[in-house]
XYZ file of C-alpha atoms in Angstrom:
214
model
C 0.049 0.043 0.015
C 2.640 2.059 -0.447
C 1.468 4.080 -2.836
C -1.777 5.054 -2.093
C -1.892 8.858 -1.875
C -4.572 9.654 0.440
C -6.642 13.291 1.039
C -8.713 13.430 3.855
C -10.322 16.014 5.177
C -11.300 16.487 9.436
C -14.538 18.134 10.085
C -14.366 18.283 13.667
C -16.126 21.292 16.008
C -13.724 20.820 18.931
C -10.482 22.250 18.405
C -8.400 20.108 20.079
C -9.055 16.741 19.013
C -9.339 18.065 15.891
C -5.278 19.634 15.619
C -4.492 16.442 16.854
C -5.941 14.090 14.551
C -4.686 16.775 11.948
C -1.553 16.347 13.211
C -0.724 12.106 12.539
C -2.775 12.396 9.762
C 0.466 14.248 8.975
C 2.539 11.609 9.877
C 1.456 8.777 8.260
C 2.865 8.008 4.932
C -0.207 7.008 3.181
C -1.246 10.303 3.535
C -0.592 13.105 1.284
C -3.463 16.271 1.637
C -4.941 16.593 5.218
C -7.601 19.531 5.650
C -9.011 20.610 8.685
C -12.711 23.037 9.318
C -14.771 23.023 12.733
C -18.594 23.514 11.299
C -20.549 21.180 9.276
C -21.507 23.989 5.876
C -17.631 24.505 5.951
C -17.445 20.301 5.400
C -20.341 20.384 2.777
C -18.681 23.250 1.581
C -14.742 22.024 1.474
C -16.323 18.856 -0.180
C -18.307 20.070 -2.788
C -15.490 22.281 -4.093
C -12.533 19.879 -3.441
C -11.211 16.567 -4.273
C -11.352 14.181 -0.952
C -11.256 10.220 -0.506
C -11.770 10.169 2.956
C -14.143 12.655 4.813
C -13.632 12.309 9.158
C -16.914 13.173 10.968
C -17.697 14.492 14.734
C -20.637 11.995 15.433
C -22.422 14.260 17.718
C -25.160 15.260 15.660
C -26.888 13.364 13.347
C -28.755 15.129 11.474
C -25.972 17.291 10.676
C -23.668 14.195 10.261
C -25.989 12.719 7.526
C -26.658 15.852 5.075
C -22.240 15.741 4.695
C -22.868 12.224 4.175
C -24.848 12.209 1.783
C -22.326 14.633 -0.269
C -19.684 12.771 0.526
C -20.898 9.738 -0.476
C -21.978 11.858 -4.092
C -18.647 12.825 -4.488
C -17.404 9.221 -3.438
C -15.192 10.140 -0.713
C -16.048 7.960 2.301
C -16.890 8.337 5.739
C -15.240 7.440 8.949
C -17.294 8.380 12.041
C -15.529 9.830 15.154
C -17.613 8.650 18.624
C -16.798 10.115 21.891
C -17.459 6.257 23.693
C -19.249 3.591 23.507
C -21.764 4.257 25.552
C -25.592 2.997 25.318
C -26.642 6.080 23.076
C -23.580 6.232 21.235
C -23.700 3.268 20.311
C -27.995 2.959 19.184
C -26.625 6.097 17.110
C -23.615 4.600 15.377
C -25.795 1.629 14.547
C -28.152 4.850 12.390
C -24.871 6.010 10.340
C -23.702 6.227 6.750
C -20.438 5.896 7.499
C -18.349 2.952 6.031
C -15.626 3.316 9.704
C -15.988 4.586 12.891
C -13.263 5.797 15.349
C -13.517 6.356 19.102
C -11.869 9.579 20.004
C -10.108 8.296 22.966
C -8.550 5.602 21.378
C -7.227 7.108 18.383
C -3.691 6.596 17.352
C -1.240 7.116 14.669
C -1.277 2.571 14.100
C -5.015 2.400 14.750
C -5.414 6.181 12.022
C -4.139 3.770 9.487
C -5.367 0.762 9.517
C -8.411 1.959 9.398
C -8.149 4.237 6.255
C -6.044 1.425 4.617
C -9.034 -0.471 5.743
C -11.782 1.627 3.584
C -9.114 1.880 0.579
C -9.661 -1.583 0.247
C -13.176 -1.677 0.641
C -12.850 -3.181 3.960
C -15.536 -2.025 6.826
C -13.234 0.056 9.848
C -14.841 -0.649 12.999
C -13.447 -1.299 16.156
C -13.994 -4.217 18.332
C -15.148 -2.617 21.228
C -17.331 -1.053 19.762
C -18.766 -3.345 17.624
C -19.598 -6.229 20.694
C -21.523 -3.535 21.959
C -23.263 -2.913 18.903
C -23.601 -6.707 17.785
C -25.172 -7.280 21.437
C -27.959 -4.290 21.035
C -29.371 -5.170 17.365
C -29.373 -8.491 19.223
C -31.827 -6.976 22.485
C -33.631 -4.850 19.954
C -35.878 -7.854 19.597
C -36.880 -11.315 18.134
C -35.702 -11.832 14.584
C -37.876 -10.284 11.877
C -40.109 -11.722 9.423
C -37.506 -11.199 6.410
C -39.415 -10.554 3.020
C -36.485 -11.246 0.413
C -34.792 -14.446 -0.242
C -31.301 -14.732 -0.613
C -28.992 -17.034 -3.372
C -26.796 -19.404 -1.881
C -23.787 -17.124 -3.479
C -24.924 -14.708 -1.746
C -25.573 -15.940 1.292
C -21.418 -17.181 0.872
C -20.934 -13.593 0.810
C -22.753 -12.341 4.061
C -20.635 -15.354 5.598
C -17.430 -13.513 4.312
C -18.401 -10.356 4.820
C -19.262 -11.429 8.664
C -15.769 -12.323 9.051
C -14.393 -9.328 7.608
C -13.465 -10.046 4.787
C -12.547 -6.548 1.757
C -14.718 -7.816 -1.839
C -11.262 -8.869 -3.414
C -10.768 -11.660 -0.515
C -14.341 -12.360 -0.995
C -13.677 -13.642 -4.859
C -10.831 -15.207 -4.261
C -12.849 -17.335 -1.922
C -15.562 -17.976 -3.866
C -13.467 -18.455 -6.983
C -14.824 -15.507 -8.507
C -13.604 -11.618 -9.863
C -13.777 -8.835 -7.600
C -16.407 -6.889 -9.904
C -18.378 -10.318 -9.480
C -18.469 -10.194 -5.217
C -18.789 -6.071 -5.549
C -22.368 -7.255 -7.238
C -23.258 -9.803 -5.129
C -22.292 -7.334 -1.752
C -23.834 -4.556 -3.445
C -26.637 -6.841 -3.918
C -26.867 -7.823 -0.699
C -26.887 -4.152 0.700
C -29.888 -3.439 -0.630
C -31.766 -6.659 -0.172
C -31.106 -5.696 4.015
C -31.527 -2.146 3.040
C -28.751 -0.918 4.925
C -25.931 1.721 4.066
C -22.417 -0.390 4.665
C -21.390 -4.045 5.273
C -20.772 -3.552 8.850
C -24.659 -2.541 9.801
C -26.059 -5.298 6.914
C -23.649 -7.234 8.857
C -25.316 -6.743 12.731
C -28.818 -6.877 11.010
C -27.988 -10.341 9.391
C -26.850 -11.753 13.214
C -30.535 -10.088 14.938
C -32.052 -11.443 11.660
C -30.440 -14.993 12.156
C -29.336 -15.347 8.681
C -25.992 -16.490 10.228
C -27.087 -19.074 12.096
C -26.936 -21.647 9.661
């Protein structure tokens, strides 16, 4: 991954967090440019007028987060949600965020940050294990599995199982003996059928709904 050159936008209202994260990002070899801003409105303007690969957003304001994430998706920019903690409220909110990755502000260091960026570039979902455990537990506590009104093909079920193992599209393709484009198609079909914006939520809902039980 030495040839990776990422341009990152950091949108955090807290100046200490924003500058600290910006400093760490600039020290990472995969990052070629970093820009920081303090407001969601400015983040939207920057996304519409400049080229970025990844935007890191505070998850504190759900409505504003979603507005920025919509613009980012339209521009082909991957969104990472910055969570303050993994309290029950934070986890419940994280389950609704349209993000490709998550970071905990209290646990961010250069190694974790670089791993997150590279995972996103590979098409993986970046999610701290502590948050993943709480997220899945919260989804299980929401009640009995719902009755699904769709059917997964055998290949889609295989792809779902591999998603649950944290595999990228390339790895899924290798395991199933198909091309990367074929793997992407299966994953896209899964997200559409499960009505999920990202891979991690698809796995979480599949676990809750018993789709991975067999």
